[in-house]
mmCIF file of C-alpha atoms in Angstrom:
data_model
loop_
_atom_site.group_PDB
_atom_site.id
_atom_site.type_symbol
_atom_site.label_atom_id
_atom_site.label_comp_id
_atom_site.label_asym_id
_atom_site.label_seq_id
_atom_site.Cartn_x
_atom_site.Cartn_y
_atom_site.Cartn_z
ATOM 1 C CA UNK A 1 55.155 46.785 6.513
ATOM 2 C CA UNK A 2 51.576 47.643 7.056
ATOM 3 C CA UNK A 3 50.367 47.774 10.911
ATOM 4 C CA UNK A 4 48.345 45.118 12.736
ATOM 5 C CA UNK A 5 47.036 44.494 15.871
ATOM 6 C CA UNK A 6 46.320 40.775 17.626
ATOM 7 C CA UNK A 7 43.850 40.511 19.934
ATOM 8 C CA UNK A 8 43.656 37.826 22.350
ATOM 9 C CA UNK A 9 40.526 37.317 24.263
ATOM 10 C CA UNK A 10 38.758 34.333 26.802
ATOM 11 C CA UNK A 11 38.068 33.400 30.256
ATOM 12 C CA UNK A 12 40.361 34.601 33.209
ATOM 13 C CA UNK A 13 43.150 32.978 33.717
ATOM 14 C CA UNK A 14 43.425 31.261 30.601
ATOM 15 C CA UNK A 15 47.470 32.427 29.886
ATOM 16 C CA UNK A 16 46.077 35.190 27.607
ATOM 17 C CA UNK A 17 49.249 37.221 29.244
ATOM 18 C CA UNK A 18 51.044 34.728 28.497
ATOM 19 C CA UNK A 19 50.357 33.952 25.099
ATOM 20 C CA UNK A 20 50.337 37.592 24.551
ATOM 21 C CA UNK A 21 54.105 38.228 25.905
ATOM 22 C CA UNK A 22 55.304 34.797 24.422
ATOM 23 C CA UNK A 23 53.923 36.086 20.648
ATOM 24 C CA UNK A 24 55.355 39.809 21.332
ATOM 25 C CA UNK A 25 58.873 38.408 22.041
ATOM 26 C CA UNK A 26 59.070 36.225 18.653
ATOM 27 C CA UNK A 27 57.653 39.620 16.925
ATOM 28 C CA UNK A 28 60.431 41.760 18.195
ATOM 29 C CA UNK A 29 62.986 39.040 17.671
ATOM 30 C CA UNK A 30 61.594 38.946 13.527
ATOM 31 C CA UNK A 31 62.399 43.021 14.083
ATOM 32 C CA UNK A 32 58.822 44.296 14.191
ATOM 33 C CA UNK A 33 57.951 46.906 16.537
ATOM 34 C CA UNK A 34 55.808 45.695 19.030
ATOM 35 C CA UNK A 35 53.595 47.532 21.423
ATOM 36 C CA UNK A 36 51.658 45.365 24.176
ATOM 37 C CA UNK A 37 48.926 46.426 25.834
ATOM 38 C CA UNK A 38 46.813 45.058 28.405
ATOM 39 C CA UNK A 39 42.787 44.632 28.406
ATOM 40 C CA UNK A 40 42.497 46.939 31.255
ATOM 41 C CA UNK A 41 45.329 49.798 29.834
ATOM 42 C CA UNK A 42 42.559 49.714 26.999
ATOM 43 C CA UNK A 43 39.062 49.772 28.422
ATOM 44 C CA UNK A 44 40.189 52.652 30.975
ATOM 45 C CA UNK A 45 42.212 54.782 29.225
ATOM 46 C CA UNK A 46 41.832 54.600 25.465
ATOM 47 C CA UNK A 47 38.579 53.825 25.110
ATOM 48 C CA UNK A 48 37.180 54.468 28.787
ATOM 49 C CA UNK A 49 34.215 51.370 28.638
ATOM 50 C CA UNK A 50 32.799 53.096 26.064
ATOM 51 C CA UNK A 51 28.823 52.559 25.414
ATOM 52 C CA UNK A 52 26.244 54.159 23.386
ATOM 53 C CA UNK A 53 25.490 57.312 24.879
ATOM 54 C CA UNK A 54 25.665 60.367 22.597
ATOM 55 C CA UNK A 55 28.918 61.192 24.619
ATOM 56 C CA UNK A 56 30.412 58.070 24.153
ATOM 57 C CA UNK A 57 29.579 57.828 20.420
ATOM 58 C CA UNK A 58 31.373 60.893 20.403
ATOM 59 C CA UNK A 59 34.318 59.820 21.906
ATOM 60 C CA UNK A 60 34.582 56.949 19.779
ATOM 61 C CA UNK A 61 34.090 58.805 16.473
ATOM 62 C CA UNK A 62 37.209 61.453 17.863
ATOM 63 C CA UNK A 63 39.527 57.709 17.845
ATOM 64 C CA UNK A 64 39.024 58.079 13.984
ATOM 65 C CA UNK A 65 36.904 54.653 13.662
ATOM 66 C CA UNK A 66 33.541 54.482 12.144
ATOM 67 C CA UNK A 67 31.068 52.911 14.837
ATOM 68 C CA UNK A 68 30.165 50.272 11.995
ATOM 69 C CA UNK A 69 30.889 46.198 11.875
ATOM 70 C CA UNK A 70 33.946 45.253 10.462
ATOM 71 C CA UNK A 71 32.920 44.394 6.733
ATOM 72 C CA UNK A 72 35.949 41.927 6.248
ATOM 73 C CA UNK A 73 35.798 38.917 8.608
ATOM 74 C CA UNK A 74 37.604 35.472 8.443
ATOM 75 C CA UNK A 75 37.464 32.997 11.259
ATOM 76 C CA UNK A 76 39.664 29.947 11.810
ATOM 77 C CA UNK A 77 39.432 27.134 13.922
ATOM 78 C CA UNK A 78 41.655 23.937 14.214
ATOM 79 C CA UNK A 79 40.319 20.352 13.059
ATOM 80 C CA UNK A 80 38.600 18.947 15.310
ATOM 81 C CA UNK A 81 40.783 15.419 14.818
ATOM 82 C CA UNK A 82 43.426 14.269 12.821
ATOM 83 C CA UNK A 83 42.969 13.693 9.274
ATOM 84 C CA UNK A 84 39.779 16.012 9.437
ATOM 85 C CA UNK A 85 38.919 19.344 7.352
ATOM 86 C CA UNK A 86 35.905 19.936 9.717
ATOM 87 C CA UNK A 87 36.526 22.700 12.039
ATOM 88 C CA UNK A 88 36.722 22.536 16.039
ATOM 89 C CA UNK A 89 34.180 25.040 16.289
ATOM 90 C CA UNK A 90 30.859 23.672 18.025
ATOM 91 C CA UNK A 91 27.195 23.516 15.866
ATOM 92 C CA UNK A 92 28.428 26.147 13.259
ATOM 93 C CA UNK A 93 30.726 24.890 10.767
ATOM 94 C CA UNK A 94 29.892 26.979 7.906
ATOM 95 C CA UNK A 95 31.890 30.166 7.454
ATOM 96 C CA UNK A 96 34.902 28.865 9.369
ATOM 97 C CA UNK A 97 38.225 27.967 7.743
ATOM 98 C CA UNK A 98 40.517 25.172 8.710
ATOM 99 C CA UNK A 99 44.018 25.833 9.882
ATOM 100 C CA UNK A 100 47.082 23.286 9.857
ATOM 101 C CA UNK A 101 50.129 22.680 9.527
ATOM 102 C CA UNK A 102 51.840 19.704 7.708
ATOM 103 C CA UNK A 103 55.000 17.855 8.902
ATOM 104 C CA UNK A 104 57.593 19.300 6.689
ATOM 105 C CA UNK A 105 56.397 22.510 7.173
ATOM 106 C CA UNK A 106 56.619 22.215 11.329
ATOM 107 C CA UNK A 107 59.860 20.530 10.915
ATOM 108 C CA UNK A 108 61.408 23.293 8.874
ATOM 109 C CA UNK A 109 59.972 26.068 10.931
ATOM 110 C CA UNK A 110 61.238 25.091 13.968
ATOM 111 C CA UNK A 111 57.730 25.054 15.382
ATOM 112 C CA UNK A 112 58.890 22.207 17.992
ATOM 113 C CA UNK A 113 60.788 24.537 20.276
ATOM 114 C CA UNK A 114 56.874 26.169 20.442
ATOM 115 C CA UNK A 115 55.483 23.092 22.636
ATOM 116 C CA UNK A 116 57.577 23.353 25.363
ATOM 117 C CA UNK A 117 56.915 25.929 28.512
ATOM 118 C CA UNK A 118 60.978 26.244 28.270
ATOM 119 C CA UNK A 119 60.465 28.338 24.985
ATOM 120 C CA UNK A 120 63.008 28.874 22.600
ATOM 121 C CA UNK A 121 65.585 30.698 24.763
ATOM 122 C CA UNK A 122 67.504 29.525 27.664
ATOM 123 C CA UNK A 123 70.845 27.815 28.570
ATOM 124 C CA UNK A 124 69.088 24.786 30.307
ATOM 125 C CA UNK A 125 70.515 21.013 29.702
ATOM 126 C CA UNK A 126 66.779 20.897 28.513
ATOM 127 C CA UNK A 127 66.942 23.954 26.470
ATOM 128 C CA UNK A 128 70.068 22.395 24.489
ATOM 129 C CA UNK A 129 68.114 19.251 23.883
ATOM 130 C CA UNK A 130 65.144 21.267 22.355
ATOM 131 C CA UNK A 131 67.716 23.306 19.789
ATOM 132 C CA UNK A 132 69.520 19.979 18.927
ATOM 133 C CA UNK A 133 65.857 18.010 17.836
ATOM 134 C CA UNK A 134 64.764 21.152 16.117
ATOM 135 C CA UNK A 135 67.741 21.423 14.491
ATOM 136 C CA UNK A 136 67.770 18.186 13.197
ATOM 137 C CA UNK A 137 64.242 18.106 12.064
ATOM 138 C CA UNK A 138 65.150 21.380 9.866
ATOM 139 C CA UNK A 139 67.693 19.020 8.121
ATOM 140 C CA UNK A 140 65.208 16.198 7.343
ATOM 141 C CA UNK A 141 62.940 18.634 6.119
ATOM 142 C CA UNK A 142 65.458 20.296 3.805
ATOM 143 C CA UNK A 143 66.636 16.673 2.623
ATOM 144 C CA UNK A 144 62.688 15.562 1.976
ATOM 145 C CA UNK A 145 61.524 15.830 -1.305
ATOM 146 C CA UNK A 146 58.027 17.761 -2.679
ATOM 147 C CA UNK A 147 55.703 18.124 0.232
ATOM 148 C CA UNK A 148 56.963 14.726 2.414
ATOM 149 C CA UNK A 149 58.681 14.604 5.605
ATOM 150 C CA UNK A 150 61.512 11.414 5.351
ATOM 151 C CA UNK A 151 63.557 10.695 8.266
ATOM 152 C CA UNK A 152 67.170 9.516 7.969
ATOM 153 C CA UNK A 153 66.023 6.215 6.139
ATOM 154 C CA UNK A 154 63.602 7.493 3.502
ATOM 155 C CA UNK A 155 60.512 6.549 5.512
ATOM 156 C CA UNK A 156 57.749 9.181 5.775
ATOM 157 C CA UNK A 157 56.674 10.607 8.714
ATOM 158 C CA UNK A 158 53.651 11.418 9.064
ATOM 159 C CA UNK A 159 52.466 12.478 12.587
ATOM 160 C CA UNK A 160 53.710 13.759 15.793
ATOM 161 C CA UNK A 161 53.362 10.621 17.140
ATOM 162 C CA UNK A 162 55.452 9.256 14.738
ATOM 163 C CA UNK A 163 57.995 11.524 15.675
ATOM 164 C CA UNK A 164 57.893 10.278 19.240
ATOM 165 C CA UNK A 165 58.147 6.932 18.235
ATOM 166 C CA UNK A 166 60.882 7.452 16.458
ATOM 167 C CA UNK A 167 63.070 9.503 19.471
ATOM 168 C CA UNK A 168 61.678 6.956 21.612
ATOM 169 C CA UNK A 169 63.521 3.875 19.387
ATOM 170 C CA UNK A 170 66.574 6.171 19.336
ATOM 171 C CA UNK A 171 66.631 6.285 22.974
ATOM 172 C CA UNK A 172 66.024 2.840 23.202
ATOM 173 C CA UNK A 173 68.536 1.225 20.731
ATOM 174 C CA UNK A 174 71.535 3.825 21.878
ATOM 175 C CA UNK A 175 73.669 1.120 22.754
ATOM 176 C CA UNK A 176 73.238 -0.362 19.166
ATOM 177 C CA UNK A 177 73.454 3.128 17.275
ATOM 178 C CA UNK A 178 75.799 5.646 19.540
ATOM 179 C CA UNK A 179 76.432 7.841 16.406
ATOM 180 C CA UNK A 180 72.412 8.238 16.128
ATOM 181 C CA UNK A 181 72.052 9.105 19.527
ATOM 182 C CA UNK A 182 74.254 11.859 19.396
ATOM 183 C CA UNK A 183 72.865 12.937 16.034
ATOM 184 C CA UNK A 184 70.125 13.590 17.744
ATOM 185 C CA UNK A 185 70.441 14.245 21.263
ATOM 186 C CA UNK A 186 74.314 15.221 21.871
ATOM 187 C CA UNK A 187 75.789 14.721 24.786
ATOM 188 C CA UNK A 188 72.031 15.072 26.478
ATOM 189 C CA UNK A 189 71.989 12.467 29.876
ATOM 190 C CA UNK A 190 69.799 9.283 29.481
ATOM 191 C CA UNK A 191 67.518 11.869 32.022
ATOM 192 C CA UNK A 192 67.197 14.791 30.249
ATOM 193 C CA UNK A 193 66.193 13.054 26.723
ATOM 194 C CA UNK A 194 63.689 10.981 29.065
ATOM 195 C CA UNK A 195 62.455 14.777 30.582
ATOM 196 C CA UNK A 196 62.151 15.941 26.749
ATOM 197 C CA UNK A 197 60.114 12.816 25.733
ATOM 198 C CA UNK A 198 57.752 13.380 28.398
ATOM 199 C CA UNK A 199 56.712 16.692 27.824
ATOM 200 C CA UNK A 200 56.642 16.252 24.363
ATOM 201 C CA UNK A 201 54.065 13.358 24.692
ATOM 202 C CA UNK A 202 52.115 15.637 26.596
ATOM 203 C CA UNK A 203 52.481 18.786 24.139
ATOM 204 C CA UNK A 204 51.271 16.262 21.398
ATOM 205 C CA UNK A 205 47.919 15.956 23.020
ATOM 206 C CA UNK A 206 46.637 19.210 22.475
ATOM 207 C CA UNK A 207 48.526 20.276 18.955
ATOM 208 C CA UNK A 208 48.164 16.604 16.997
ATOM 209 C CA UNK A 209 44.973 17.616 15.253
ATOM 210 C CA UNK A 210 46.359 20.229 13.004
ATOM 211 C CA UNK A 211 49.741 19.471 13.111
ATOM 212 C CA UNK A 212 50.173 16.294 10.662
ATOM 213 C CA UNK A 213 50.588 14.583 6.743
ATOM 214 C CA UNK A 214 51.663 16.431 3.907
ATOM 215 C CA UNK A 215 49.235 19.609 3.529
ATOM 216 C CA UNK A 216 49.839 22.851 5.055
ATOM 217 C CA UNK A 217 46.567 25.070 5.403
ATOM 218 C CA UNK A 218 47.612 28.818 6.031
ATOM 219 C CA UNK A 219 45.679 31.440 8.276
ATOM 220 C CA UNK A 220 45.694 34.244 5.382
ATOM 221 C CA UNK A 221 45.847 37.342 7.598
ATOM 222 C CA UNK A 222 46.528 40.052 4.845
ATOM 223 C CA UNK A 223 43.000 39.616 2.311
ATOM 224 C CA UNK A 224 40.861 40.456 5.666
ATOM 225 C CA UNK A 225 40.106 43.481 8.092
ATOM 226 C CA UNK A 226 39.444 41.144 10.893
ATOM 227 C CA UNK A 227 40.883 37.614 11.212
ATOM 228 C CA UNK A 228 39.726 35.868 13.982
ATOM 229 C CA UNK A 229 41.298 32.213 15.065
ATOM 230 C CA UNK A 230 39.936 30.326 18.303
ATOM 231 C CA UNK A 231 43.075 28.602 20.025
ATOM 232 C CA UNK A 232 40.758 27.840 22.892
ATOM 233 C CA UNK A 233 41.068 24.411 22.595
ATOM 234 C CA UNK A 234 45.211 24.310 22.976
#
């Protein structure tokens, strides 16, 4: 596999670190070699806040990398609302791609366990709850047909919030369904499914734009030198 390096840049304090570690871990876990670096390792040792001077044009040219724009640029943005192909991305719109996910596509990947602070590793009551929904989204989505998302009963779903909805009536109507309950939820307290619901209401917020309905729109990394996607916004 060819080499790549992610970048993540903004304000202090932002969770750049955090993203940064979060994205390395997954990498490592797919068995990529990962080496992470930090801003500062960079600027002070590698390239040494490098400027324009004749020296420091020289220093850059010995890193083998022509002091030229990159020639190759996408940029990505999320919708800026459900339902919408315009990009979050302030006055300029032109020149900026789209990126999304649909609801089949989330469900199969697993992408739930990737809205929770809790991650995708831990022995937590919480943690167990977050396997057993993911889990059983993966099986709707390899029971849906073409590009849909169907829950148990054939009906689409078509949002995040419709997803809540749905756990929420689960929750609610235990007593008349046990056997759905524990499809879902196991043998997760009355408390801890309540815990899970409220964080993912809150998750929703921030990731319902571009995750929703039946069209996935991918971030194609490999047919440009630079790709660069603004997650600001999350």
């Amino acid at each position: 596999m060819r080499g790549f390096t992610v970048w993540f840049t903004g304000l202090p304090c932002s969770g750049k670190s955090a993203i940064a570690d979060r994205v390395a871990d997954v990498l490592r876990n797919n068995g990529m070699k990962v080496e992470r670096l930090d801003g500062d390792i960079v600027r002070q040792s590698l390239t040494r806040d490098l400027g324009f001077s004749k020296e420091d044009r020289d220093a850059f040219e010995k890193l083998g990398l022509p002091p030229e724009p990159f020639k190759n640029v996408a940029f990505y943005a999320p919708p800026e609302m459900e339902w919408s192909n315009v990009p979050l991305s302030g006055e300029r719109k032109t020149g900026i791609n789209v990126y999304k996910w649909s609801m089949k596509d989330f469900a199969k990947e697993g992408l739930i366990k990737f809205l929770f602070a809790e991650g995708d590793e831990g022995t937590s009551n919480l943690h167990y709850l977050i396997d057993r929904v993911s889990d059983k989204l993966k099986q709707l989505a390899e029971n849906s047909p073409a590009e849909a998302l169907l829950d148990e009963y054939g009906r689409e779903i078509n949002s995040l919030n419709q997803v809540l909805k749905m756990l929420q009536e689960i929750l609610e109507e235990r007593d008349k369904d046990k056997d759905r309950f524990k499809e879902w939820f196991g043998n997760a307290t009355q408390a801890t499914v309540y815990a899970f619901l409220r964080r993912f209401e809150h998750a929703i917020y921030y990731v319902k734009s571009f995750v929703h309905g039946e069209e996935t729109k991918n971030i194609n990394w490999r047919d440009h030198q630079l790709t660069v996607i603004d997650i600001s916004d999350l």
